[in-house]
Structures are given as structure tokens and as C-alpha cells.
Coordinates of C-alpha atoms in Angstrom, one line a residue:
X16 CA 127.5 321.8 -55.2
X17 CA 124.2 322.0 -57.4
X18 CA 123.5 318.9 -59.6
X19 CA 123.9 320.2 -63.0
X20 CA 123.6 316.5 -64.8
X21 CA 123.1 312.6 -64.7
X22 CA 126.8 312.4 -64.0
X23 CA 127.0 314.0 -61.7
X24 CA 124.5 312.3 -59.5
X25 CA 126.1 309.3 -58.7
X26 CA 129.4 310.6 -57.2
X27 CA 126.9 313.0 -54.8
X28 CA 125.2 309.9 -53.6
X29 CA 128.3 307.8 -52.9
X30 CA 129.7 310.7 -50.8
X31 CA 126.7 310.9 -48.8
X32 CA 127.1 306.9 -48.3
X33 CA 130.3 306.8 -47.5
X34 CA 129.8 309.0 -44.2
X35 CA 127.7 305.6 -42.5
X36 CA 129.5 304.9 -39.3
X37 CA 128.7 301.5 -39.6
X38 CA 131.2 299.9 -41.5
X39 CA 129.7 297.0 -43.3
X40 CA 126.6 299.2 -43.3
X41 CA 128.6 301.4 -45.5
X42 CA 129.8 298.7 -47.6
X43 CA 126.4 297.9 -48.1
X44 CA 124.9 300.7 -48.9
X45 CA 128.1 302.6 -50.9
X46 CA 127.3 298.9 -53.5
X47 CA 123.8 299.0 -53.3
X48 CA 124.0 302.7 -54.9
X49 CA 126.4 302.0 -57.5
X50 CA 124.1 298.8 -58.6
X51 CA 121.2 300.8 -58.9
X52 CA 122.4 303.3 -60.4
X53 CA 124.3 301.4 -62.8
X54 CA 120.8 299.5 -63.7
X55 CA 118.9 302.4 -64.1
X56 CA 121.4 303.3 -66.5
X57 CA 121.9 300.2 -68.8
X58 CA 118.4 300.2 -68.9
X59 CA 117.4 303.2 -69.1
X60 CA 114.5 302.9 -66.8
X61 CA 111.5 305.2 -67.9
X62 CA 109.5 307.5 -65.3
X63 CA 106.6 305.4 -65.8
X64 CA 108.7 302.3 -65.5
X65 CA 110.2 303.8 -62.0
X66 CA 106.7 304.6 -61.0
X67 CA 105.2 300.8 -61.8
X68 CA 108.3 299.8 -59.9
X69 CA 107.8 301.5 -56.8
X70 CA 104.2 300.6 -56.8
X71 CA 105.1 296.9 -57.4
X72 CA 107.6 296.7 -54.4
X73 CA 104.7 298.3 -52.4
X74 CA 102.4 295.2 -52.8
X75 CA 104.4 293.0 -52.1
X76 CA 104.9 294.4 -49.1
X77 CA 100.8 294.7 -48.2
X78 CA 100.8 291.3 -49.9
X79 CA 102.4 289.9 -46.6
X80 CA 100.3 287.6 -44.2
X81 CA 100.3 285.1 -40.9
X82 CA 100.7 282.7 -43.8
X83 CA 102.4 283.9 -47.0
X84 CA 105.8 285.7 -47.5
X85 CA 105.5 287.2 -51.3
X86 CA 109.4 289.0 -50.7
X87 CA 110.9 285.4 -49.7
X88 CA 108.6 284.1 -53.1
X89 CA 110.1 286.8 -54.8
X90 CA 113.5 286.2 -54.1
X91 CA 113.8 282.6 -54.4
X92 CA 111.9 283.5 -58.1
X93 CA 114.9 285.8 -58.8
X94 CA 117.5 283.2 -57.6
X95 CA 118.8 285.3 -55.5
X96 CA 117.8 283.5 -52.0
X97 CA 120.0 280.5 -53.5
X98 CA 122.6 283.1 -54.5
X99 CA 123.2 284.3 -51.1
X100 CA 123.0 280.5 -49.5
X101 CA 125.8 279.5 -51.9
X102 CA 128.0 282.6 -51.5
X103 CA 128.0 281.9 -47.6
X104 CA 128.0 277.7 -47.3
X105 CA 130.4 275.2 -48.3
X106 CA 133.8 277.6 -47.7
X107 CA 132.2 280.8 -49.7
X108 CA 130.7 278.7 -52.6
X109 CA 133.8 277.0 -53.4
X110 CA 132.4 272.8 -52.4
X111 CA 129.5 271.1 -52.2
X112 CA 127.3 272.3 -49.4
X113 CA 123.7 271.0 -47.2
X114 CA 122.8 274.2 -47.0
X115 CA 119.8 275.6 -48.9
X116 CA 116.9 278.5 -48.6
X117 CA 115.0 278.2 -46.0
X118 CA 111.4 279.0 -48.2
X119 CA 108.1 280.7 -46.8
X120 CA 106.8 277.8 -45.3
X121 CA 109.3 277.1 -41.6
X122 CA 107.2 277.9 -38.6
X123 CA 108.5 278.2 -34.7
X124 CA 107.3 275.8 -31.9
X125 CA 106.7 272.3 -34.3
X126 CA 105.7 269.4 -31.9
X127 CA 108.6 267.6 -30.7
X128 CA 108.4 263.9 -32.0
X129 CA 110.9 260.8 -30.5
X130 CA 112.7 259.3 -33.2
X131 CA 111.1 256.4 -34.6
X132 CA 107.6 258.5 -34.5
X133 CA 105.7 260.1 -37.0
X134 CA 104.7 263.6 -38.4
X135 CA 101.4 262.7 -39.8
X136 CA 98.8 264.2 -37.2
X137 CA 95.9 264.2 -39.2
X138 CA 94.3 261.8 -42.3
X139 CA 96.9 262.3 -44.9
X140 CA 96.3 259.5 -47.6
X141 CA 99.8 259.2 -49.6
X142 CA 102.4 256.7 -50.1
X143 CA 104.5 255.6 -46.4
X144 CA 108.0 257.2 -46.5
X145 CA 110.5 256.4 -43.6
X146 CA 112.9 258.5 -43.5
X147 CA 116.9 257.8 -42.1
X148 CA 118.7 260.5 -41.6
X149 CA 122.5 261.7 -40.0
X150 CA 124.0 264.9 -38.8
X151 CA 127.9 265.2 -39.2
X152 CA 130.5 267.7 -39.1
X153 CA 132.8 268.6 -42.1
X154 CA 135.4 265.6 -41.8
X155 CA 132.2 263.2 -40.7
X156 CA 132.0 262.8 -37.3
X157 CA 128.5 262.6 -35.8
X158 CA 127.1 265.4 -34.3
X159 CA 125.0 263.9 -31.2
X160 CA 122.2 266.1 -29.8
X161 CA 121.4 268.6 -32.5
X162 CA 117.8 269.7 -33.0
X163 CA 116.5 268.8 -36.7
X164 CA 113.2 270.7 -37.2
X165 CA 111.4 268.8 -39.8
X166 CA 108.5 270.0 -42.6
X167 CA 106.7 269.2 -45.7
X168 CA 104.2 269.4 -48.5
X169 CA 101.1 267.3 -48.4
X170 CA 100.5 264.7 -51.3
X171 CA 98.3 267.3 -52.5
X172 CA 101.2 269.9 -52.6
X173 CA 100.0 271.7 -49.4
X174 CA 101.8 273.0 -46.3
X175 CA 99.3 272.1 -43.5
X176 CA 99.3 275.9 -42.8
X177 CA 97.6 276.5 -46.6
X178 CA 94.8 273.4 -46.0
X179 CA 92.0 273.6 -43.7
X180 CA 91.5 269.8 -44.1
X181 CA 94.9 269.2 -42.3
X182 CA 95.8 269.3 -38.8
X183 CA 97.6 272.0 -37.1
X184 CA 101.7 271.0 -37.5
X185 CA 100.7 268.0 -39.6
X186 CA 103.5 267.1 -41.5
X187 CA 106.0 269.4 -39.2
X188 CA 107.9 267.7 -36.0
X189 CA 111.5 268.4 -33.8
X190 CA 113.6 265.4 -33.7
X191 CA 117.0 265.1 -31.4
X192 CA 120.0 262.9 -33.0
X193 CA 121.3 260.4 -30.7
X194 CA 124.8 259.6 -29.8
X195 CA 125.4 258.4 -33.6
X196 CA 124.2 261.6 -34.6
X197 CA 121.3 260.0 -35.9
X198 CA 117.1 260.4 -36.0
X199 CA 114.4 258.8 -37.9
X200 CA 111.0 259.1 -38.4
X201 CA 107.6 258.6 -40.2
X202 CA 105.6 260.0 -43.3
X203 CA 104.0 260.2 -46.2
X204 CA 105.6 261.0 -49.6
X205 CA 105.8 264.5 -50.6
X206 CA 105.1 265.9 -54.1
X207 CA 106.2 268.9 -56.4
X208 CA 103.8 271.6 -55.8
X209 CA 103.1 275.1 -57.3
X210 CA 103.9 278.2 -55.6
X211 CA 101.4 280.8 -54.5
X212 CA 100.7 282.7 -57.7
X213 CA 98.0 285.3 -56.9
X214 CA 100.4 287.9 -56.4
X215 CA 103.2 290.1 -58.1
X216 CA 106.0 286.3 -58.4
X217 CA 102.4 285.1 -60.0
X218 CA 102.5 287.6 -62.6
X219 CA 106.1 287.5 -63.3
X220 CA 105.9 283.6 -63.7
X221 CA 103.2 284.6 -66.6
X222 CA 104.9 287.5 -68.1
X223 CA 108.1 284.8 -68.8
X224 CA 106.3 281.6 -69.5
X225 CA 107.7 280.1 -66.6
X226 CA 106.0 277.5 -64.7
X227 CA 105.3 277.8 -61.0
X228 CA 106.2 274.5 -59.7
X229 CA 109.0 273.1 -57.3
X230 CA 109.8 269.5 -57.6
X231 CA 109.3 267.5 -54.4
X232 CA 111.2 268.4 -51.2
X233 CA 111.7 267.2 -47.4
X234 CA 112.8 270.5 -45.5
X235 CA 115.2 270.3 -42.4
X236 CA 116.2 273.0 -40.2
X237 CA 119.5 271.8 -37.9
X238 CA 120.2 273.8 -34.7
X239 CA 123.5 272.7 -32.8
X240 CA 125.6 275.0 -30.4
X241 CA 129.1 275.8 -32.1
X242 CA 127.9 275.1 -35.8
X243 CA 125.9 277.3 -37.9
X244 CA 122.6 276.6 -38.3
X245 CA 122.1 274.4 -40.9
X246 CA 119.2 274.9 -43.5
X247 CA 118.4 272.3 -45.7
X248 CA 116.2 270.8 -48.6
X249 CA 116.6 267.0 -50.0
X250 CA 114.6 266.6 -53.7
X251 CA 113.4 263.9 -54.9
X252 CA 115.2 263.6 -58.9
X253 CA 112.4 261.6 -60.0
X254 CA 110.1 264.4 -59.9
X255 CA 109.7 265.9 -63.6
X256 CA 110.0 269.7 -62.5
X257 CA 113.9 268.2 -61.0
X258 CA 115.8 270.7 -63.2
X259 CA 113.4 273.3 -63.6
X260 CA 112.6 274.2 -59.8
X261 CA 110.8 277.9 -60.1
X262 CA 113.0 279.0 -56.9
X263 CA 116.1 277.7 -57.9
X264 CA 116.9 275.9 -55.4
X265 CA 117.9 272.1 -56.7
X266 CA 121.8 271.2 -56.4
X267 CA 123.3 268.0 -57.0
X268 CA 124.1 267.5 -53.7
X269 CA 121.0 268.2 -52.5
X270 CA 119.3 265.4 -54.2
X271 CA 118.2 262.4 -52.1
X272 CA 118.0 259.3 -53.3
X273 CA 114.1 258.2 -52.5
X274 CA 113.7 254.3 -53.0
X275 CA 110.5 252.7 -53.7
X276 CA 109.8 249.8 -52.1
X277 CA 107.4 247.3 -52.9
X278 CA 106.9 244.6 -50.5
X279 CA 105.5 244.6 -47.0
X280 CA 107.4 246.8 -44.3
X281 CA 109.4 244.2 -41.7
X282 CA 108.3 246.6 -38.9
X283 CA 105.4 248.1 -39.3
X284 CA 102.8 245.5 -40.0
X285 CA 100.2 248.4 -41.1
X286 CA 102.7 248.8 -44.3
X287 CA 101.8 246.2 -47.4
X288 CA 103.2 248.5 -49.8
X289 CA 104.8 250.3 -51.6
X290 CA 106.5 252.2 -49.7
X291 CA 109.6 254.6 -50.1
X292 CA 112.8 255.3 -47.8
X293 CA 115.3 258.2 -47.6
X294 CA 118.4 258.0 -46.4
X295 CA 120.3 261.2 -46.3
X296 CA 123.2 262.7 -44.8
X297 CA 123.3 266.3 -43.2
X298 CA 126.8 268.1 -42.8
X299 CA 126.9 271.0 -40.1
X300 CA 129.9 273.7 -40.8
X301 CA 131.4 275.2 -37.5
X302 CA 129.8 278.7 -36.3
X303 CA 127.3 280.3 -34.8
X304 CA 124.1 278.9 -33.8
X305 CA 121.0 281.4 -34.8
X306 CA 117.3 281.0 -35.7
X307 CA 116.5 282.7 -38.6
X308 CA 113.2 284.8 -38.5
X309 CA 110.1 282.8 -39.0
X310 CA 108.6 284.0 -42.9
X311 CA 104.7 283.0 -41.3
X312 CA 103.4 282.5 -37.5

């Protein structure tokens, strides 16, 4: 039958959607109409509106590089990246989960590094931070032999990826807990750091005011046969930008507690001080164990 107004147009739509073989395909997409639709209508989008839309979701897909994700920017900016992680971790958002976005920055292939070693592979001047942490399973029991890929932000706020003055995979290593479930390892304090801002999230950020910093971070990717892959952040609450991170991504229980030191170091003699330790705990749910796709080579 011929369209003969707005009303009608929806109902057409849906119809066509609901023929999708694919069943959770057709869940998808039969929601994904009504959404849009449904926003189009409460606010009453304008031709020229539509038009700047399409032609914004078009650079931000030629904005993509080796090095820089602007759609993972973009949805962290949104809140919806942390939206989805929350929805799907700690028994469908009802507790307290590890899990967190897994940002634009995680590469493939980081050096592996023996626990006790460090991450810093070229001249990073910054504070010493040792870091302590343990992998556990829901009721606490320590998961032994799990792969924790490890990554941060420069003291200058830079993945090494973004520098030319750092190393290849500085800051970045692959640690294995032992038999308590357990790895450790060397570093140098991280700090907040702005996100990229030279593209569409940039001009967003500036339309609303918003700042473009996230408060200081330690990322963590934990892979473990049987559990699901566990993506994690640990923030540092002293950091001023704590309850304003531009991604959204800061949760109570993903803030560390990072102790500053200011003594000597009992084992490493190099270390006068201050220094800074993290302890933190990781907890692994049960499921299946799958490497996201890399946002940058």
C-alpha cells in the first residue's frame, strides 16, 4: 500500500523488519527503527538537520586511522560504551562489577613481561608506581594462569602510540598470574589526559562546554578460558577530573586506591622516593573467552 502520511511510515518499516531471519538480528533492527523513528519525531528533526547528520556520521567514519578510533571516542562521549558494559557485567547491571570500556587505545601483540618486570621501555621521567594486583572469580577464589594485558598514559597524558618521543609498546606489557592468581609489575604514575579533540567528539565537547579530560587510569585486559574476558580500568580519585570523566567511565568500584609513598623503596635501591603503589583486585565472571577487535594496529 502507497504511503499516504508520517503515520503511516513507521508501521511499513517495522513490517519490512520483522521478515529478518535472524532472530536477534530482528530484534535489533525491529528497536532500532522504532528509536529512530521515535527521535526524529520528538524532535522534529529538520531536512537540513538530517542532512548535517548524515554528513557528520560520514567523518567520523573517514576520521578513522592506524591510531585513532573517533566512533569508540564518540561513544564513550555519549555514555553509551559504559551503558552497554553495565547492562552486560555484574549479573545484567544489578552489583558492582570490574568490568569497564575498553577505550581507543588497546593494541594486539604487547611484549610479554615476567612479573616483577617493568613496562617502561623507553626514558619516561614520572613518579615509580608498583603495581600489585589479583585475579579472582565471583566468590574469590584465585584464578591462576590468566593473561592480564596491561596499558597506560604517559606522565605527559600520551599513549606511546600518540608520542614519537616514546618507545614502541612503552608503557604496554602481558603478564601471567601465578598459582595465587597473582602478577606484579613496574611503572611510572599515570595522569589524567585529554581526549583527541580535532574531530566531530572535539566539536561536541565545545558546543556543550564540556571539558575533554579523563582522570588518570591503569587499563587491564584479562583473558582466561571459561570466564569472559574481562575489561577493566582502575582511576586514581585523587585526580581533579575523578567525577567528571568526559567518557563516563568512573564507578566506585573501579577506583583504586593509589598510595604515595615517601621514603626509599626496600627493594629497589634505584627508588629514594616518593613513590606510589596500587593494589587492586580483578574479579573474572564465568563465560566465554573472546578478544575484542583491536580499535588501532
Amino acid at each position: 500500500m502507497p504511503i499516504e502520511s508520517e503515520s503511516d511510515l513507521t508501521p511499513a518499516v517495522l513490517a519490512v523488519m520483522e521478515r529478518t531471519r535472524d532472530p536477534r538480528l530482528r530484534e535489533i533492527l525491529v528497536a532500532l527503527v522504532k528509536h529512530l523513528h521515535a527521535f526524529c519525531r520528538e524532535a522534529r528533526l529538520t531536512e537540513p538537520e538530517f542532512r548535517d547528520a548524515t554528513a557528520i556520521l560520514n567523518e567520523i567514519g573517514q576520521l578513522q586511522t592506524d591510531s585513532h578510533n573517533e566512533f569508540v571516542l564518540m561513544a564513550g562521549s555519549l555514555g553509551v560504551s559504559s551503558l552497554v558494559c553495565l547492562l552486560n557485567n555484574g549479573n545484567n547491571g544489578q552489583t558492582e562489577t570490574s568490568q569497564s570500556l575498553l577505550g581507543p587505545f588497546w593494541r594486539l601483540n604487547s611484549p610479554r613481561v615476567e612479573n616483577g618486570g617493568t613496562i617502561i621501555r623507553s626514558q619516561t621521567p614520572g613518579t615509580p608506581l608498583f603495581v600489585q594486583g589479583k585475579v579472582v572469580d565471583r566468590v574469590g577464589h584465585p584464578i591462576a594462569d590468566a593473561e592480564v594485558d596491561i596499558w597506560h598514559a604517559s606522565p605527559v597524558g600520551l599513549y606511546e602510540n600518540q608520542d614519537p618521543d616514546q618507545a614502541e609498546m612503552n608503557l604496554r606489557g602481558k603478564f601471567t598470574t601465578d598459582d595465587h592468581g597473582r602478577f606484579w609489575f613496574r611503572t611510572v604514575k599515570m595522569v589524567g589526559y585529554p581526549i583527541p579533540t580535532g574531530g566531530v567528539v572535539g566539536r561536541l565537547l565545545a558546543a556543550q562546554g564540556r571539558h575533554p579530560y579523563r582522570p588518570a587510569h591503569l587499563h587491564a585486559l584479562i583473558f582466561k578460558k571459561g570466564y569472559k574476558t574481562l575489561i577493566s580500568q582502575v582511576f586514581d580519585p585523587s585526580d581533579p577530573n575523578i567525577d567528571s570523566d568526559v567518557q563516563f567511565g568512573v564507578t566506585s568500584t573501579l577506583t583504586g586506591d593509589f598510595v604515595r609513598h615517601e621514603g626509599p623503596h626496600g627493594e629497589h635501591a634505584d627508588v629514594a622516593g616518593p613513590w606510589f603503589s596500587l593494589d587492586y583486585t580483578y574479579v573474572m565472571e564465568p563465560g566465554e573467552a573472546v578478544l575484542p577487535r583491536a580499535p588501532i594496529q
